[in-house]
CSV table of C-alpha atoms in Angstrom, one decimal:
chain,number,residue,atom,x,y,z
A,1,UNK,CA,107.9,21.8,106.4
A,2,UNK,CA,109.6,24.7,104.8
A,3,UNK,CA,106.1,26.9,105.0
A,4,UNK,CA,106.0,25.8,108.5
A,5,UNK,CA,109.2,27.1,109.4
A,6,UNK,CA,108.3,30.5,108.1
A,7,UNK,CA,104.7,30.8,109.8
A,8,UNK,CA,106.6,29.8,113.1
A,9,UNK,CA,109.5,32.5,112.1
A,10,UNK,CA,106.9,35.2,111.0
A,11,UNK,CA,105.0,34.4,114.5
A,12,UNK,CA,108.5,35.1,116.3
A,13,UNK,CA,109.3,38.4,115.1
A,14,UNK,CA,105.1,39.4,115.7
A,15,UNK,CA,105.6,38.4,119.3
A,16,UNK,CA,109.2,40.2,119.7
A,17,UNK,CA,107.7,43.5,118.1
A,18,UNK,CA,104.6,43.3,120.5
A,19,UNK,CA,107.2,43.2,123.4
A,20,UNK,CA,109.2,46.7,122.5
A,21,UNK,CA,106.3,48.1,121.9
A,22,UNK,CA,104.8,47.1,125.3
A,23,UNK,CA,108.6,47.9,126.7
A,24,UNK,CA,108.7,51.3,125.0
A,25,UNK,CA,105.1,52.0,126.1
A,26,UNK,CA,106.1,51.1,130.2
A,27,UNK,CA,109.2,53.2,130.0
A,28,UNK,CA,107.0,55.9,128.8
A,29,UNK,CA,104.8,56.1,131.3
A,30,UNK,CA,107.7,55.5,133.6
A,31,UNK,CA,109.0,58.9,132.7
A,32,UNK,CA,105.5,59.9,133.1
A,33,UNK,CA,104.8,58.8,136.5
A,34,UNK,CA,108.5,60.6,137.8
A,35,UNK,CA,108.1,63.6,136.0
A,36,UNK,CA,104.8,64.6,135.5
A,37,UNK,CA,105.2,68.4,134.3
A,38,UNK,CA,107.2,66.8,131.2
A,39,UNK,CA,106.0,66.5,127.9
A,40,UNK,CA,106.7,63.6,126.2
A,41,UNK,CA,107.1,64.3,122.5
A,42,UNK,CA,110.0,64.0,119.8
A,43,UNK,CA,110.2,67.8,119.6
A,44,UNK,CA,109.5,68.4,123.6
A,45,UNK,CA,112.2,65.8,124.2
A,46,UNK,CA,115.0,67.1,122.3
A,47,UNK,CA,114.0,71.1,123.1
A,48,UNK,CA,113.8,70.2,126.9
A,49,UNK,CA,117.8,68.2,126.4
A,50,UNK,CA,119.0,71.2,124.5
A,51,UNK,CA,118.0,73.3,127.1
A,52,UNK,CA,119.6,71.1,130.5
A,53,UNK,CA,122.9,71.0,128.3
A,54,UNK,CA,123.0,74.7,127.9
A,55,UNK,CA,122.2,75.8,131.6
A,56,UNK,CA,124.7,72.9,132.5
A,57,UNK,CA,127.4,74.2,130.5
A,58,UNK,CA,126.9,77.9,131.2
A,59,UNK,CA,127.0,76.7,135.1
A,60,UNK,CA,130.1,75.0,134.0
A,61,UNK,CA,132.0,77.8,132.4
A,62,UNK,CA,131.9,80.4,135.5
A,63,UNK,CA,133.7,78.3,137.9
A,64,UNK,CA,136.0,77.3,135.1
A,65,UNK,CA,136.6,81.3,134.8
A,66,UNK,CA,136.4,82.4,138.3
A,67,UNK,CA,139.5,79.5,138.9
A,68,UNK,CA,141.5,80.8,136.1
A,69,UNK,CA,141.3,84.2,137.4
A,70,UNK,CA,142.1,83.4,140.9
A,71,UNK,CA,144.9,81.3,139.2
A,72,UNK,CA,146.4,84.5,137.3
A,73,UNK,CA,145.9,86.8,140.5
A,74,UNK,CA,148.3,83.6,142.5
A,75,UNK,CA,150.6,84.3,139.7
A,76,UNK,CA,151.6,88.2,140.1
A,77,UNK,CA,150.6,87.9,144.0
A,78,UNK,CA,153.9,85.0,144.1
A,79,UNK,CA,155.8,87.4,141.7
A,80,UNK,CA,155.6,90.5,144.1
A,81,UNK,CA,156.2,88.9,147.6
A,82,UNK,CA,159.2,87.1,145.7
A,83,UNK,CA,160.5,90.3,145.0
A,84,UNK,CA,160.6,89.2,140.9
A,85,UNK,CA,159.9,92.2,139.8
A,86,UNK,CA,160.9,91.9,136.2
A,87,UNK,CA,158.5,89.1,136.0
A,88,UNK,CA,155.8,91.0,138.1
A,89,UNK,CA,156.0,93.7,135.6
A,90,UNK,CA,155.9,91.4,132.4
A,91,UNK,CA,152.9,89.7,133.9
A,92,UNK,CA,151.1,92.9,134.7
A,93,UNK,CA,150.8,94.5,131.5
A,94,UNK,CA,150.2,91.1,130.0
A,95,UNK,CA,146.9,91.2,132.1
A,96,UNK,CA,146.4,95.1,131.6
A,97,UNK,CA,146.7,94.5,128.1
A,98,UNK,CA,144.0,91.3,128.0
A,99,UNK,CA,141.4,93.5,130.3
A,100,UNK,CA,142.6,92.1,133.8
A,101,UNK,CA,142.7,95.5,135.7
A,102,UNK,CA,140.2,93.7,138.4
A,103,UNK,CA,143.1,91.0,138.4
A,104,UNK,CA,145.7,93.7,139.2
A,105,UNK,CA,143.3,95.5,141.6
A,106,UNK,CA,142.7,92.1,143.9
A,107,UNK,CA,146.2,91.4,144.2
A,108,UNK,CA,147.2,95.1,145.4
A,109,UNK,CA,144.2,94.9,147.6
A,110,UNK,CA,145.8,91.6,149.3
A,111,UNK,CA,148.6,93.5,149.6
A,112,UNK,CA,147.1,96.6,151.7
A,113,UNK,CA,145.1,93.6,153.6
A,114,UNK,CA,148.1,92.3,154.5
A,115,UNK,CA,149.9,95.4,155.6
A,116,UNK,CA,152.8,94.8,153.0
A,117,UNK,CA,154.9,98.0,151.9
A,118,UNK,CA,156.4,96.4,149.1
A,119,UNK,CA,153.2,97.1,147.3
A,120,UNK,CA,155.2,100.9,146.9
A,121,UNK,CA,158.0,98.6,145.8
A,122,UNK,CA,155.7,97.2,142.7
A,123,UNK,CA,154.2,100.4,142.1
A,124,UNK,CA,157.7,102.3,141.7
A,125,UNK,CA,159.0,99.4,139.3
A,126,UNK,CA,156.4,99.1,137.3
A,127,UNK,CA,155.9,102.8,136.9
A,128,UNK,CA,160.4,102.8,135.9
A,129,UNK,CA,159.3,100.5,133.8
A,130,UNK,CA,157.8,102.3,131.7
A,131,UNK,CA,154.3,101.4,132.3
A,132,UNK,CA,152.9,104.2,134.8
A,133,UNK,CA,150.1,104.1,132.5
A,134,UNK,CA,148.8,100.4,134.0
A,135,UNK,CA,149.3,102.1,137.6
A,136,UNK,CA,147.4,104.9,136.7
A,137,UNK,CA,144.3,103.0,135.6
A,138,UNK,CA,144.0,100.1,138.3
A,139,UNK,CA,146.6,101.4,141.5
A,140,UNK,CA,144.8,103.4,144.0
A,141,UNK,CA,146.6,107.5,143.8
A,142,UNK,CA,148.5,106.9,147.0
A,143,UNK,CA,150.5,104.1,146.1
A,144,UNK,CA,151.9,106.6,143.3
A,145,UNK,CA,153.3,109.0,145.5
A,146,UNK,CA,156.8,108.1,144.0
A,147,UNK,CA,156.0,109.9,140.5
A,148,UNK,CA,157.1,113.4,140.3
A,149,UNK,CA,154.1,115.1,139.9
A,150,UNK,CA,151.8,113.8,142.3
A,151,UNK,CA,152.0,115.9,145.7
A,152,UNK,CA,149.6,114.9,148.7
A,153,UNK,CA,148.3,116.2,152.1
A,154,UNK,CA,149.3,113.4,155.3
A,155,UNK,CA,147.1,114.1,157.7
A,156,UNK,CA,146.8,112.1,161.6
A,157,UNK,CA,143.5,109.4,161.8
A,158,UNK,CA,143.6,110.2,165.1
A,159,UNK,CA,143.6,113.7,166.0
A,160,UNK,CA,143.0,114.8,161.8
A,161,UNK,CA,145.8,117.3,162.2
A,162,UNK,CA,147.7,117.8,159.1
A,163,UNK,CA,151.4,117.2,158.5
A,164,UNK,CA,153.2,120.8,158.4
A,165,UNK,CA,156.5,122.8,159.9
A,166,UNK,CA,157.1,125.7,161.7
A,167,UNK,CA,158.0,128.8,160.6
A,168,UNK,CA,160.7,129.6,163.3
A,169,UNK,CA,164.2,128.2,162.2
A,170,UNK,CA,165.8,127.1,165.1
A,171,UNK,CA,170.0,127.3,166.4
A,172,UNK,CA,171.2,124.6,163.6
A,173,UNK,CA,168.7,125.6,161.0
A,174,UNK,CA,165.9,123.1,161.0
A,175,UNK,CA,162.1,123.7,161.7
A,176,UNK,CA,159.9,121.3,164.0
A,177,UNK,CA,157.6,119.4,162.2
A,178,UNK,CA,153.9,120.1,163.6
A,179,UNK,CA,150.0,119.6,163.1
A,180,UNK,CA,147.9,121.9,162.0
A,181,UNK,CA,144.2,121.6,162.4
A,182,UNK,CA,143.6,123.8,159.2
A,183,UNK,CA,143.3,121.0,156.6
A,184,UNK,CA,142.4,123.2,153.7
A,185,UNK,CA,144.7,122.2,150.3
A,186,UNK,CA,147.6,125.2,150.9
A,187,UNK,CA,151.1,124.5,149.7
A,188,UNK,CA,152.3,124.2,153.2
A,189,UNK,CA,150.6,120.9,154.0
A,190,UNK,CA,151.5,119.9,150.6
A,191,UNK,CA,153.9,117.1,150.7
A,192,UNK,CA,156.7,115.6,147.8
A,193,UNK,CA,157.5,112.2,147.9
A,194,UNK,CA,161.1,111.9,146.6
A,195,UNK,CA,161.6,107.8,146.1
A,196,UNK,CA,164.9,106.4,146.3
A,197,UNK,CA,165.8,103.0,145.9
A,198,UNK,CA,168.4,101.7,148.0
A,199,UNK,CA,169.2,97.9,148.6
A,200,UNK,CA,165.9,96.2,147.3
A,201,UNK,CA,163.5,98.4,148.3
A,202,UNK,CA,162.3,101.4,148.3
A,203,UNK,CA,162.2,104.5,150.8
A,204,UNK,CA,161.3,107.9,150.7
A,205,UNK,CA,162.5,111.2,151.4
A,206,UNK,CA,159.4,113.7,152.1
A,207,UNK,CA,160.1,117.4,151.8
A,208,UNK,CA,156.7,119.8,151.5
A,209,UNK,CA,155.9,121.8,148.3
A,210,UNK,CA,157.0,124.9,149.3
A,211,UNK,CA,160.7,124.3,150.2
A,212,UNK,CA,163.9,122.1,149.6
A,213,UNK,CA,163.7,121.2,153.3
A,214,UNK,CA,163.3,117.1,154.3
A,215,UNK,CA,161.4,115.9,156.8
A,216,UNK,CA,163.9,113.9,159.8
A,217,UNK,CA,164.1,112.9,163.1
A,218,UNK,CA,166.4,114.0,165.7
A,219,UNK,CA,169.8,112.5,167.0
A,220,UNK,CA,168.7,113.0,170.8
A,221,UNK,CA,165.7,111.5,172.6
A,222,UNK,CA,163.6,113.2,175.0
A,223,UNK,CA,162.4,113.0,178.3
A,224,UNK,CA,159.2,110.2,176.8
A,225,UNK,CA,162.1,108.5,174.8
A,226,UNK,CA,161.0,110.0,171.4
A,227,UNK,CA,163.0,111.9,169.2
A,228,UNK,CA,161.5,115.2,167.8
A,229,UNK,CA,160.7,115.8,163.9
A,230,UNK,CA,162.1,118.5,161.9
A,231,UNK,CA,162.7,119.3,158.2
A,232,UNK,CA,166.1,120.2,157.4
A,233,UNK,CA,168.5,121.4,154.6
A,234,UNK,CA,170.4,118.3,154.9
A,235,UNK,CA,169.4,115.2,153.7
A,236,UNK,CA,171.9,112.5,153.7
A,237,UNK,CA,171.4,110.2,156.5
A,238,UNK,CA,169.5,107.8,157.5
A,239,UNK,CA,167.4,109.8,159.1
A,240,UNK,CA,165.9,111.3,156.4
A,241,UNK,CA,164.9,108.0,155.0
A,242,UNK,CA,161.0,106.9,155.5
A,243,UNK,CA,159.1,103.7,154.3
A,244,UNK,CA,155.5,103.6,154.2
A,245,UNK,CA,153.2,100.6,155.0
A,246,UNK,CA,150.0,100.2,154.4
A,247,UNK,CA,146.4,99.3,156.7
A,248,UNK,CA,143.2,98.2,156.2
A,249,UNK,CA,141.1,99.8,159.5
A,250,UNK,CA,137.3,99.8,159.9
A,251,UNK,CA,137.4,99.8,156.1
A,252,UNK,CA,140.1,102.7,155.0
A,253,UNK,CA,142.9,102.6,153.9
A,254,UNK,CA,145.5,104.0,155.8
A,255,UNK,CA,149.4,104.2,156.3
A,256,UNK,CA,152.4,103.8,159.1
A,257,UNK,CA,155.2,106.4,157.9
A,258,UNK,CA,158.4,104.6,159.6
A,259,UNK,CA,161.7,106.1,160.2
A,260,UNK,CA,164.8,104.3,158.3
A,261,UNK,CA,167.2,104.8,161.4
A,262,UNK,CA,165.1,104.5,164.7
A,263,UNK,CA,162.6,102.1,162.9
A,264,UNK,CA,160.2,104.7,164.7
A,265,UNK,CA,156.5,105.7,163.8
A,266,UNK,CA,156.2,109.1,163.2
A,267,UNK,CA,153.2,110.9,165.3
A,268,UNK,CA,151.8,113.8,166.7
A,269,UNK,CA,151.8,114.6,170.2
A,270,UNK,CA,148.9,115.3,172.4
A,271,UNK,CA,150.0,118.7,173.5
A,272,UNK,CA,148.7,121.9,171.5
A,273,UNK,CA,151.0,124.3,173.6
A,274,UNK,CA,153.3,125.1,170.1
A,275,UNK,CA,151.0,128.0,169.2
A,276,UNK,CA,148.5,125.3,169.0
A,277,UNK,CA,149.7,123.1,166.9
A,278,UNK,CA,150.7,119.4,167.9
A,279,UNK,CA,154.6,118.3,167.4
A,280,UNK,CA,155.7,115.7,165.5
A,281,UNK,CA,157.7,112.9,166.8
A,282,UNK,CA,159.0,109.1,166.0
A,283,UNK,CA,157.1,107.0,168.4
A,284,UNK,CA,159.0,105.4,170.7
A,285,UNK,CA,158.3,102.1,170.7
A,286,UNK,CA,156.8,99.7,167.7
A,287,UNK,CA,153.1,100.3,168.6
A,288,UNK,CA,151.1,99.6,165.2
A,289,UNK,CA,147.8,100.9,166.6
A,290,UNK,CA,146.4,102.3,163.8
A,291,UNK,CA,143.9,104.5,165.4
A,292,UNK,CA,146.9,106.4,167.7
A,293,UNK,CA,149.9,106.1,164.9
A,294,UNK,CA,148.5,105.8,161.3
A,295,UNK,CA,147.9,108.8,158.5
A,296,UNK,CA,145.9,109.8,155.8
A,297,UNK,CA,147.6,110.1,152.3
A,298,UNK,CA,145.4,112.3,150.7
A,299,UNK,CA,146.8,113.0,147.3
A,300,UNK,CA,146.0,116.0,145.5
């Protein structure tokens, strides 16, 4: 009885072995049949898994990267338009220092797409704080107008006039401001942008190279409604105050100069009857038309 019991056992385990071989054997030519470039070996198997993981995981790590990126430009972006500017600072050289200009670059880029000035705000702070050297390697030049050694041309999109002033003083000592056709670097179409920081923001006072003079407008509008530009000795009122705001047209970058008082865009005038030059003005209404009221900041 006892042999019979084994033969019956031994007879079992011959019949269960024939089955997953036969099982194996299907799901081989299973595989087979679906993929029939594949080549089914030990060694082809585990070379051909060893490779899907690694495309899979590299496909997996840029996404992973582009989002943490996009994460750390949300951060400084939320810091600027917050007007945290200690933070915004603290966070910028922490990203300048790990290799994140780009970082810096995309978020002052959403800033000019957006037509925000307080991207002159950032740039001043960051540079008072000591770290002029971050703005000098990722912040386009005219966004640095602010430091003291940095001096540009404005010049109309429009008409391509440059900004300049006559050389007749008039009755209370000022000069008009004018444009001059003749763009050529000369220190007077060479401009200084004096920044001052008053509330919490800053403005500018613009005075060219070649004099103490600052650029203003008038107290008394004229016949269009505008008031007329000059450069005087004085500089204490509001109307020698300017902020500067950024836009993105046809793909340049260019800038609104807007007076403090009047909340006026300065211009040119269409009239070359000044010797031919144009005369500068603050527009008198709010007309952001880029192509009629925006400048070059060429900085030299």
């Amino acid at each position: 009885m006892e042999l019979k019991g084994v033969v019956l056992l031994m007879c079992v385990l011959v019949a269960s072995a024939n089955s997953i071989v036969k099982e194996a054997t299907d799901n081989i030519a299973a595989v087979e049949t679906v993929n029939s470039t594949s080549v089914v070996s030990t060694v082809g198997s585990v070379s051909t898994e060893a490779t899907v993981t690694l495309d899979n995981a590299t496909s997996n790590q840029s996404p992973s990267m582009s989002v943490v990126s996009k994460q750390r430009e949300n951060k400084l972006y939320n810091f600027i338009v917050a007007r945290k500017f200690d933070e915004a600072v603290e966070n910028t050289i922490s990203l300048y220092g790990a290799g994140g200009c780009n970082i810096i670059e995309q978020v002052i880029e959403r800033l000019f797409d957006e037509g925000q000035s307080i991207v002159f705000d950032y740039s001043y702070k960051l540079s008072i704080a000591g770290a002029r050297y971050v703005a000098r390697s990722c912040f386009p030049a005219a966004i640095r107008i602010h430091e003291s050694l940095v001096f540009a041309k404005v010049i109309n999109k429009r008409d391509g006039y440059a900004l300049t002033y006559s050389r007749r003083v008039d009755s209370d000592g000022d000069r008009r401001i004018l444009g001059d056709r003749n763009t050529q670097n000369r220190m007077d179409i060479t401009w200084w942008f004096v920044p001052y920081w008053l509330g919490d923001r800053l403005y500018f006072q613009m005075r060219p190279l070649r004099m103490a003079m600052f650029l203003k407008l008038g107290n008394t509008r004229d016949e269009d409604d505008d008031h007329t530009g000059y450069i005087s000795d004085d500089h204490a009122t509001n109307r020698h105050f300017w902020t500067i705001q950024p836009v993105k047209h046809n793909g340049e970058l260019l800038f609104y100069i807007i007076n403090r008082e009047y909340d006026e865009l300065l211009k040119f005038g269409q009239s070359t009857k000044y010797d031919g030059y144009r005369i500068g003005y603050g527009h008198s209404t709010r007309d952001f038309n880029p192509n009629k009221f925006s400048w070059y900041i060429d900085v030299i």
